[in-house]
Amino acid sequence: MSQQDEYQGKPPPSVPGSSRAIVIGGGIAGLMTARVLGNHFKQVLVLERDNFPDGPNLRSGAPQGRHVHLLLLRGKQILEQLFPGLSRELIDNGARLIKMGEELGVLTYYGWRVQHAGKLSLLTFTQPLLEWCIRKRLTEIEAVEIIGGCRVNGLTADAKGVRVTGVRVRFGNTRQREHQLCGELVVDASGRFSRTPEWLSTLGYNSPEVSVVDPFLGYTSRFYEIPSNFSMPRSKWKALVLLGKPPDYTRGGVLLPVEGGRWHVTLVGTAKDYPPNDESGFIEFARTLRSRALYDAIKTARPLSGVAGYRSTKNRWRHYGSYQRWPRGFIVLGDALCSLNPVYAQGMSVAALEVMVLDKWLREYEWDQDNGAGVALHVQKELAKIIETPWLMATTDDARWPATEGAPTGLTTQMMHHYLDAVIALATRYPKVDDLFARVVHLLEPEYMLFHPRIALRAFARLLNPLSSVR
Ligand SMILES: Cc1cc2nc3c(=O)[nH]c(=O)nc-3n(C[C@H](O)[C@H](O)[C@H](O)COP(=O)(O)OP(=O)(O)OC[C@H]3O[C@@H](n4cnc5c(N)ncnc54)[C@H](O)[C@@H]3O)c2cc1C
């Protein structure tokens, strides 16, 4: 019997004398969280409202799984650290390894990035495959129980609301009665539409300050069969990323080979230039991208799915790290804490970085009622530090579109745009610059590396004389 069936309609028994942690949400962030909590708690319950599919299939609670998910290299590193051999497992299940220098064609704001024999490789697969592989790995960890069909309706707390003591849940359908589950630590990883602000207010806490930057971006995606013997003209490309070009050219697209011999194609429109959700509109939108490479690949390929759209893409950061008073034993992470414009492909990797912060704190403070639970606010503050750079990267780029609401403005942002433009232009010509730029974008290097004198001198030369050869 699966854990899901076992718990239909009744709560799981607690392990006698155990310390228990509860994770709300069985998405990528919740699953990674469970992995690290498994090192510190005798029992870890992952509570997910969806019933999990048996295979690598889409589920309604994670509709973003219909759309291209690129795993940045820092995220890949951390996942491999948490689940050794995971990359191999993904490849065995059909994920593809793409040499970034040679096989990934990127049309930047300033033309195609230079093709070169770099060392970096991307793994390409769908989000449901990643979730499924991680779920399988978690079943090997004795402490962790993943429970589907279990909706969390709220938090429970001590009489003064100082300490979160567990959650209120309903198993199965809404006719089932509500149960309380106790835990020494509760982690909210319930995604973009997290109800933590409302739950906190029930316990007598303020609503969080929220930063929102909305570039009004929409996705539309479809799967295609990769035609046999397909090769892109005049290149070794196996995957494509075609960017728009601010301020006017709002359309972009991504084509990735994924498991099942398929291309996963996502079209992107910014500033409300949403890609259409119908078949002919999809292909027509693809034809109007800045390069025809993606359109030429799919125009005669066999579609394997319908066309699916998604528009809940704004950057939203709930500043829980700024609270003066925060409930003990409660942490919020993943998209529930900060969801980023998906076009920069940072969400899973930022969640991975956050989970490592949690792990670090748990290692430093043995989690007991009097000590560990009070650490939650410090963790929340450190999570905020992790988010700063990806937030800055995403929102600074979103600020290039005049229609973006809430974007940073002012001289610093404009100077950043000019400087980054110069670096991107250099990356279209010089493999070393391209390599470093990729390492920063993939969160392997801090962003200040882009200001290394070797790059800065060339970038400033270009800024002072855009027509110069910048050698
Ligand atoms: C269109 C799109 C494309 C994206 N592309 C990329 C990309 O290329 N690269 C990348 O790294 N990231 C990408 N992301 C972001 C990425 O999907 C997330 O950042 C990442 O998966 C972490 O999400 P999460 O686990 O925090 O939340 P989610 O994946 O949303 O998971 C939250 C889970 O909580 C469950 N849940 C919600 N409420 C309750 C409740 N009350 N009780 C129980 N369960 C509940 C939900 O059913 C869901 O399963 C993209 C996002 C979108 C929307």
XYZ file of C-alpha atoms and ligand atoms in Angstrom:
524
model
C 0.000 0.000 0.000
C 1.387 3.455 -0.877
C 1.777 6.025 1.888
C -0.862 8.025 0.109
C -3.488 5.260 0.437
C -2.410 4.427 3.930
C -3.132 7.924 5.189
C -6.368 8.618 3.328
C -8.658 10.204 5.867
C -6.489 9.810 8.955
C -3.265 11.274 10.273
C -0.009 9.310 10.232
C 1.093 7.949 13.613
C 3.993 9.813 15.165
C 7.099 7.853 16.043
C 7.132 7.483 19.852
C 9.419 9.983 21.557
C 10.404 11.440 18.197
C 11.110 14.898 16.987
C 8.987 15.630 13.974
C 9.304 18.199 11.200
C 6.511 19.038 8.807
C 6.972 20.334 5.259
C 3.983 21.945 3.549
C 4.135 21.253 -0.187
C 5.731 18.431 -2.166
C 7.221 20.537 -4.988
C 10.949 20.732 -5.672
C 11.584 23.056 -2.694
C 9.573 20.883 -0.293
C 11.270 17.694 -1.466
C 14.781 19.127 -1.115
C 13.836 20.462 2.321
C 12.701 16.998 3.377
C 16.054 15.609 2.285
C 18.004 17.856 4.670
C 15.469 17.613 7.500
C 15.875 13.835 7.249
C 19.390 14.346 8.689
C 18.098 16.177 11.743
C 14.644 14.844 12.654
C 13.438 11.352 13.389
C 10.288 11.905 11.373
C 9.744 14.292 8.445
C 6.270 14.547 6.934
C 5.874 16.151 3.511
C 2.233 17.136 3.147
C 1.048 17.704 -0.425
C -2.513 18.470 -1.479
C -2.133 16.616 -4.810
C -2.197 12.872 -5.136
C 1.170 12.086 -6.667
C 1.294 10.471 -10.112
C 3.071 7.094 -10.287
C 5.452 8.256 -12.998
C 7.134 11.450 -14.230
C 3.821 13.075 -15.043
C 2.315 16.483 -14.598
C 0.160 17.170 -11.530
C -2.315 19.971 -11.071
C -0.574 21.544 -8.035
C 2.550 22.247 -10.132
C 1.145 23.500 -13.461
C 4.512 25.086 -14.281
C 5.650 21.543 -15.132
C 4.098 22.081 -18.583
C 6.758 24.688 -19.320
C 10.451 24.548 -19.979
C 12.507 24.206 -16.780
C 16.223 24.865 -17.102
C 18.246 23.777 -14.107
C 21.090 26.230 -13.517
C 24.485 24.680 -12.857
C 24.584 25.709 -9.184
C 21.232 24.009 -8.687
C 22.516 20.898 -10.408
C 25.565 20.845 -8.130
C 23.454 21.086 -4.974
C 20.954 18.472 -6.123
C 23.832 16.115 -6.833
C 25.194 16.817 -3.345
C 21.800 16.071 -1.770
C 21.088 13.052 -3.963
C 24.386 11.596 -5.225
C 23.918 9.996 -8.651
C 20.758 11.994 -9.441
C 22.177 13.378 -12.724
C 22.954 9.836 -13.874
C 19.446 8.767 -12.944
C 17.945 11.658 -14.916
C 20.069 10.706 -17.929
C 19.016 7.051 -17.586
C 15.442 8.315 -17.754
C 16.066 10.238 -20.967
C 17.436 13.624 -19.814
C 19.937 15.085 -22.278
C 23.395 16.461 -21.623
C 24.067 19.605 -23.687
C 27.557 21.061 -24.073
C 26.879 24.698 -23.370
C 29.688 26.138 -25.467
C 28.901 24.201 -28.644
C 25.400 22.800 -28.479
C 23.378 25.589 -26.868
C 22.526 28.397 -29.284
C 21.739 31.624 -27.421
C 20.576 34.716 -29.280
C 21.533 37.500 -26.874
C 20.545 41.150 -27.074
C 23.678 41.627 -29.205
C 23.623 38.610 -31.502
C 24.478 34.922 -31.091
C 26.848 34.057 -28.307
C 30.146 32.740 -29.545
C 30.332 28.962 -30.112
C 33.279 27.371 -28.355
C 34.459 24.181 -26.721
C 33.745 25.182 -23.111
C 33.634 22.731 -20.226
C 30.136 23.479 -18.913
C 27.239 21.103 -19.633
C 23.516 21.512 -19.058
C 21.149 18.696 -18.192
C 17.796 19.110 -19.932
C 14.621 17.359 -18.780
C 11.100 18.223 -17.694
C 10.196 19.417 -14.212
C 7.881 16.389 -13.606
C 10.822 14.037 -14.326
C 12.997 15.830 -11.779
C 10.240 15.759 -9.143
C 9.625 12.061 -9.748
C 13.319 11.122 -9.504
C 13.672 13.090 -6.256
C 10.507 11.530 -4.797
C 11.900 8.082 -5.564
C 15.167 8.925 -3.846
C 13.353 10.239 -0.772
C 11.525 6.950 -0.300
C 14.969 5.495 0.531
C 15.277 7.818 3.543
C 13.609 6.171 6.482
C 12.669 9.340 8.335
C 10.854 10.909 5.381
C 7.216 10.239 4.567
C 5.649 11.915 1.539
C 1.912 12.129 1.924
C -0.275 13.091 -1.023
C -3.922 14.117 -0.889
C -3.306 16.142 2.286
C -4.171 19.840 2.275
C -2.804 22.112 4.998
C -5.453 24.598 6.110
C -3.520 26.521 8.736
C -0.903 26.554 11.479
C -1.356 25.618 15.118
C 0.503 27.520 17.826
C 0.859 27.808 21.578
C -1.601 30.033 23.466
C 0.434 33.224 22.918
C 1.204 32.480 19.276
C 4.923 32.546 20.092
C 5.676 29.071 18.816
C 4.222 27.208 15.857
C 3.361 23.746 17.088
C 2.050 22.099 13.931
C -0.559 22.302 11.196
C -4.253 21.767 10.595
C -4.829 19.366 7.723
C -7.532 17.627 5.797
C -6.851 14.290 4.107
C -8.747 13.451 0.943
C -11.774 15.514 -0.008
C -13.361 18.443 1.782
C -15.982 16.242 3.472
C -13.227 14.685 5.606
C -12.770 16.128 9.055
C -9.806 18.311 9.959
C -6.866 16.911 11.952
C -3.996 18.522 13.801
C -0.459 17.312 13.262
C 2.230 18.392 15.720
C 5.794 19.175 14.742
C 8.791 20.909 16.312
C 9.515 22.564 12.988
C 7.064 23.516 10.231
C 8.411 24.613 6.832
C 6.121 26.300 4.329
C 7.206 25.277 0.818
C 3.749 25.604 -0.696
C 4.777 27.752 -3.641
C 3.762 31.076 -5.169
C 0.273 31.020 -3.733
C 1.387 30.283 -0.164
C -1.177 31.250 2.474
C 1.426 32.121 5.120
C 0.496 35.853 5.212
C -3.065 34.891 6.157
C -1.934 32.175 8.601
C 0.450 34.601 10.326
C -2.272 37.170 10.734
C -4.483 34.543 12.435
C -1.668 34.088 14.962
C -1.458 37.855 15.574
C 1.508 38.722 13.348
C 1.679 41.551 10.810
C 1.398 40.961 7.107
C 4.791 40.838 5.429
C 6.140 43.674 3.341
C 6.004 42.470 -0.225
C 8.091 43.569 -3.218
C 6.482 42.957 -6.585
C 8.029 43.546 -9.987
C 5.797 42.610 -12.886
C 7.069 42.590 -16.475
C 3.705 41.129 -17.610
C 5.274 38.048 -19.081
C 3.411 35.050 -20.461
C 4.513 31.529 -21.430
C 3.001 29.131 -23.946
C 4.451 25.661 -24.377
C 4.175 22.545 -26.460
C 6.003 19.227 -26.945
C 7.202 17.992 -30.340
C 8.763 14.759 -31.537
C 12.408 15.361 -32.473
C 12.580 14.416 -36.158
C 15.053 11.598 -36.803
C 18.470 12.732 -38.090
C 17.602 16.328 -37.261
C 20.431 18.841 -37.260
C 20.307 22.611 -37.172
C 21.782 24.260 -40.266
C 25.383 25.493 -40.008
C 25.746 24.645 -36.308
C 25.988 21.902 -33.721
C 23.087 23.335 -31.726
C 20.799 20.924 -29.969
C 19.026 23.498 -27.795
C 18.044 27.111 -28.377
C 17.375 30.156 -26.233
C 16.176 33.148 -28.249
C 15.844 36.332 -26.237
C 13.723 39.335 -27.130
C 15.430 42.714 -27.230
C 14.286 45.487 -24.927
C 12.748 47.955 -25.120
C 10.693 46.992 -28.188
C 11.187 43.384 -29.197
C 9.075 41.547 -26.658
C 9.184 37.991 -28.026
C 11.459 35.096 -27.181
C 11.504 31.318 -27.200
C 13.290 28.251 -25.845
C 13.682 24.807 -27.376
C 15.157 22.023 -25.267
C 15.551 18.328 -26.017
C 14.059 16.382 -23.092
C 13.247 12.807 -22.138
C 11.096 10.757 -24.496
C 12.885 11.991 -27.646
C 10.918 15.242 -27.411
C 11.537 18.903 -27.829
C 10.038 21.035 -25.114
C 9.257 24.399 -26.692
C 8.237 27.463 -24.702
C 7.380 30.795 -26.295
C 7.676 33.882 -24.149
C 6.097 37.300 -24.535
C 6.876 40.270 -22.276
C 4.954 43.533 -21.717
C 1.579 41.782 -22.239
C 2.586 40.496 -25.664
C 1.355 37.106 -24.475
C 1.921 34.191 -26.870
C -1.381 32.698 -28.062
C -2.711 29.396 -26.710
C -3.940 28.005 -30.027
C -1.973 25.877 -32.478
C -1.799 28.252 -35.423
C -1.122 31.231 -33.148
C 1.735 29.282 -31.499
C 3.527 28.537 -34.738
C 2.937 32.055 -36.060
C 4.385 33.589 -32.874
C 7.433 31.294 -33.269
C 7.874 32.600 -36.825
C 8.145 36.164 -35.551
C 11.057 35.598 -33.130
C 14.325 37.451 -33.764
C 15.751 34.334 -35.431
C 13.901 31.721 -37.507
C 15.997 28.874 -36.042
C 13.292 27.731 -33.601
C 10.469 28.125 -36.116
C 12.425 26.214 -38.780
C 12.965 23.362 -36.315
C 9.310 22.961 -35.301
C 7.394 24.009 -38.407
C 7.187 20.467 -39.791
C 7.829 18.541 -36.551
C 5.032 16.361 -35.125
C 3.334 17.961 -32.095
C 2.943 15.590 -29.147
C 0.770 17.793 -26.940
C -1.655 20.650 -26.986
C -0.582 24.234 -26.341
C -0.547 25.321 -22.695
C -0.256 28.869 -21.363
C 0.854 30.398 -18.039
C 0.860 34.012 -16.861
C 1.437 34.049 -13.065
C 5.028 35.038 -13.542
C 5.656 38.243 -11.593
C 8.592 38.532 -9.204
C 7.222 38.528 -5.677
C 9.323 38.618 -2.496
C 7.660 38.406 0.885
C 10.115 39.937 3.340
C 9.797 37.563 6.289
C 13.452 38.237 7.109
C 12.506 41.805 8.132
C 10.209 40.749 10.980
C 11.191 41.809 14.493
C 8.951 39.144 16.000
C 8.605 35.823 14.231
C 6.987 32.574 15.373
C 9.452 30.051 16.686
C 9.656 26.776 14.835
C 8.401 28.129 11.508
C 10.275 28.732 8.246
C 9.151 29.793 4.783
C 11.235 29.030 1.693
C 11.099 28.321 -2.040
C 8.516 30.137 -4.132
C 6.451 30.662 -0.976
C 9.156 33.084 0.133
C 10.231 34.532 -3.198
C 9.027 33.644 -6.659
C 11.071 35.023 -9.524
C 10.244 35.756 -13.131
C 10.789 32.236 -14.541
C 12.502 33.471 -17.668
C 15.797 33.627 -15.749
C 15.445 29.955 -14.708
C 16.505 30.640 -11.121
C 13.618 29.212 -9.046
C 14.795 25.644 -8.465
C 18.407 26.679 -7.916
C 17.524 29.471 -5.493
C 15.358 26.982 -3.581
C 18.363 24.621 -3.502
C 20.584 27.389 -2.092
C 17.941 28.153 0.538
C 17.725 24.526 1.576
C 21.494 24.495 2.097
C 21.142 27.501 4.417
C 18.560 25.607 6.439
C 20.863 22.605 6.592
C 23.752 24.762 7.798
C 21.668 26.212 10.634
C 20.342 22.839 11.621
C 23.885 21.516 11.809
C 24.989 24.397 13.996
C 22.017 24.295 16.358
C 20.674 20.953 17.460
C 16.953 21.394 16.977
C 15.283 21.140 20.329
C 12.285 22.948 21.695
C 14.205 25.615 23.589
C 17.112 26.199 21.307
C 16.492 25.354 17.672
C 12.950 26.633 17.348
C 14.084 30.182 18.139
C 16.612 30.053 15.341
C 13.857 30.382 12.754
C 14.068 34.183 12.459
C 17.841 34.016 11.909
C 17.320 31.437 9.179
C 14.693 33.678 7.613
C 17.170 36.593 7.631
C 19.861 34.481 6.009
C 17.451 33.262 3.361
C 16.847 36.913 2.507
C 20.582 37.327 1.830
C 20.501 34.372 -0.590
C 17.653 35.970 -2.519
C 19.268 39.389 -2.934
C 21.462 38.557 -5.943
C 18.952 36.525 -8.003
C 16.317 39.175 -7.253
C 18.632 41.940 -8.387
C 19.575 40.035 -11.548
C 15.944 39.332 -12.469
C 14.440 42.699 -11.641
C 17.300 44.727 -13.133
C 16.771 42.934 -16.411
C 12.987 43.250 -16.179
C 13.495 46.991 -15.722
C 14.646 47.176 -19.340
C 10.989 46.878 -20.442
C 9.136 50.194 -20.137
C 5.866 48.394 -19.302
C 7.328 46.669 -16.205
C 5.609 47.699 -12.984
C 7.553 48.086 -9.743
C 10.956 47.816 -11.450
C 14.033 49.497 -10.003
C 14.724 52.768 -11.806
C 17.362 55.426 -11.476
C 20.951 55.931 -12.380
C 22.347 52.756 -10.830
C 19.981 50.568 -12.820
C 20.752 52.451 -16.034
C 24.479 52.131 -15.417
C 24.057 48.410 -14.732
C 22.221 48.042 -18.044
C 24.976 49.825 -19.956
C 27.727 47.836 -18.285
C 25.960 44.483 -18.727
C 25.213 45.335 -22.356
C 28.921 45.799 -22.911
C 29.716 42.474 -21.204
C 27.024 40.640 -23.196
C 28.359 42.125 -26.424
C 31.832 40.891 -25.466
C 30.391 37.455 -24.703
C 29.210 37.177 -28.311
C 32.858 37.337 -29.405
C 35.120 36.051 -26.661
C 34.761 32.505 -25.273
C 36.350 33.440 -21.930
C 33.891 36.278 -21.357
C 31.024 34.048 -22.444
C 32.183 31.365 -20.035
C 32.420 33.753 -17.101
C 29.083 35.359 -17.919
C 27.491 31.889 -18.007
C 29.050 31.007 -14.632
C 27.578 34.155 -13.066
C 24.145 33.598 -14.619
C 24.266 29.989 -13.388
C 25.026 31.207 -9.853
C 28.424 29.464 -9.815
C 30.278 32.749 -9.404
C 29.270 35.927 -7.606
C 28.101 38.749 -9.857
C 31.052 40.959 -8.877
C 33.222 38.646 -10.996
C 31.775 40.491 -13.992
C 33.710 43.507 -12.740
C 37.043 41.665 -12.835
C 39.617 44.052 -14.317
C 40.182 41.802 -17.349
C 36.535 42.188 -18.320
C 35.931 45.657 -16.930
C 38.712 47.203 -19.048
C 37.246 45.789 -22.245
C 33.690 46.635 -21.193
C 34.575 50.248 -20.396
C 36.501 50.505 -23.689
C 33.336 49.421 -25.443
C 31.184 51.816 -23.446
C 33.458 54.720 -24.312
C 33.625 53.748 -27.968
C 30.926 51.238 -28.956
C 32.402 50.957 -32.439
C 35.848 50.008 -31.164
C 37.169 46.498 -31.651
C 37.491 46.217 -27.823
C 40.469 43.916 -28.151
C 6.122 28.905 -15.984
C 7.286 28.645 -15.044
C 8.511 28.266 -15.556
C 9.581 28.066 -14.678
N 10.819 27.761 -15.196
C 11.841 27.550 -14.361
C 13.132 27.221 -14.861
O 13.373 27.182 -16.077
N 14.126 26.963 -13.961
C 13.913 27.040 -12.616
O 14.842 26.784 -11.841
N 12.717 27.368 -12.118
C 11.688 27.626 -12.947
N 10.463 27.949 -12.428
C 10.311 28.057 -10.957
C 10.211 26.676 -10.342
O 9.123 25.953 -10.857
C 10.060 26.810 -8.822
O 10.830 27.868 -8.352
C 10.553 25.561 -8.130
O 9.928 24.450 -8.668
C 10.312 25.597 -6.610
O 8.955 25.669 -6.412
P 8.325 25.338 -4.996
O 8.573 23.922 -4.646
O 8.717 26.393 -4.051
O 6.775 25.549 -5.317
P 5.807 24.645 -6.176
O 6.496 23.920 -7.249
O 4.685 25.540 -6.550
O 5.312 23.560 -5.141
C 4.443 23.892 -4.092
C 3.622 22.668 -3.761
O 2.831 22.932 -2.616
C 1.557 22.355 -2.793
N 0.632 23.074 -1.930
C 0.203 24.355 -2.056
N -0.613 24.682 -1.051
C -0.717 23.580 -0.265
C -1.418 23.302 0.936
N -2.180 24.248 1.528
N -1.318 22.078 1.471
C -0.542 21.127 0.887
N 0.134 21.334 -0.253
C 0.066 22.553 -0.815
C 1.276 22.516 -4.275
O 0.330 21.596 -4.719
C 2.666 22.273 -4.862
O 2.869 20.926 -5.155
C 9.406 28.193 -13.276
C 8.153 28.570 -12.770
C 7.118 28.819 -13.647
C 5.793 29.259 -13.071
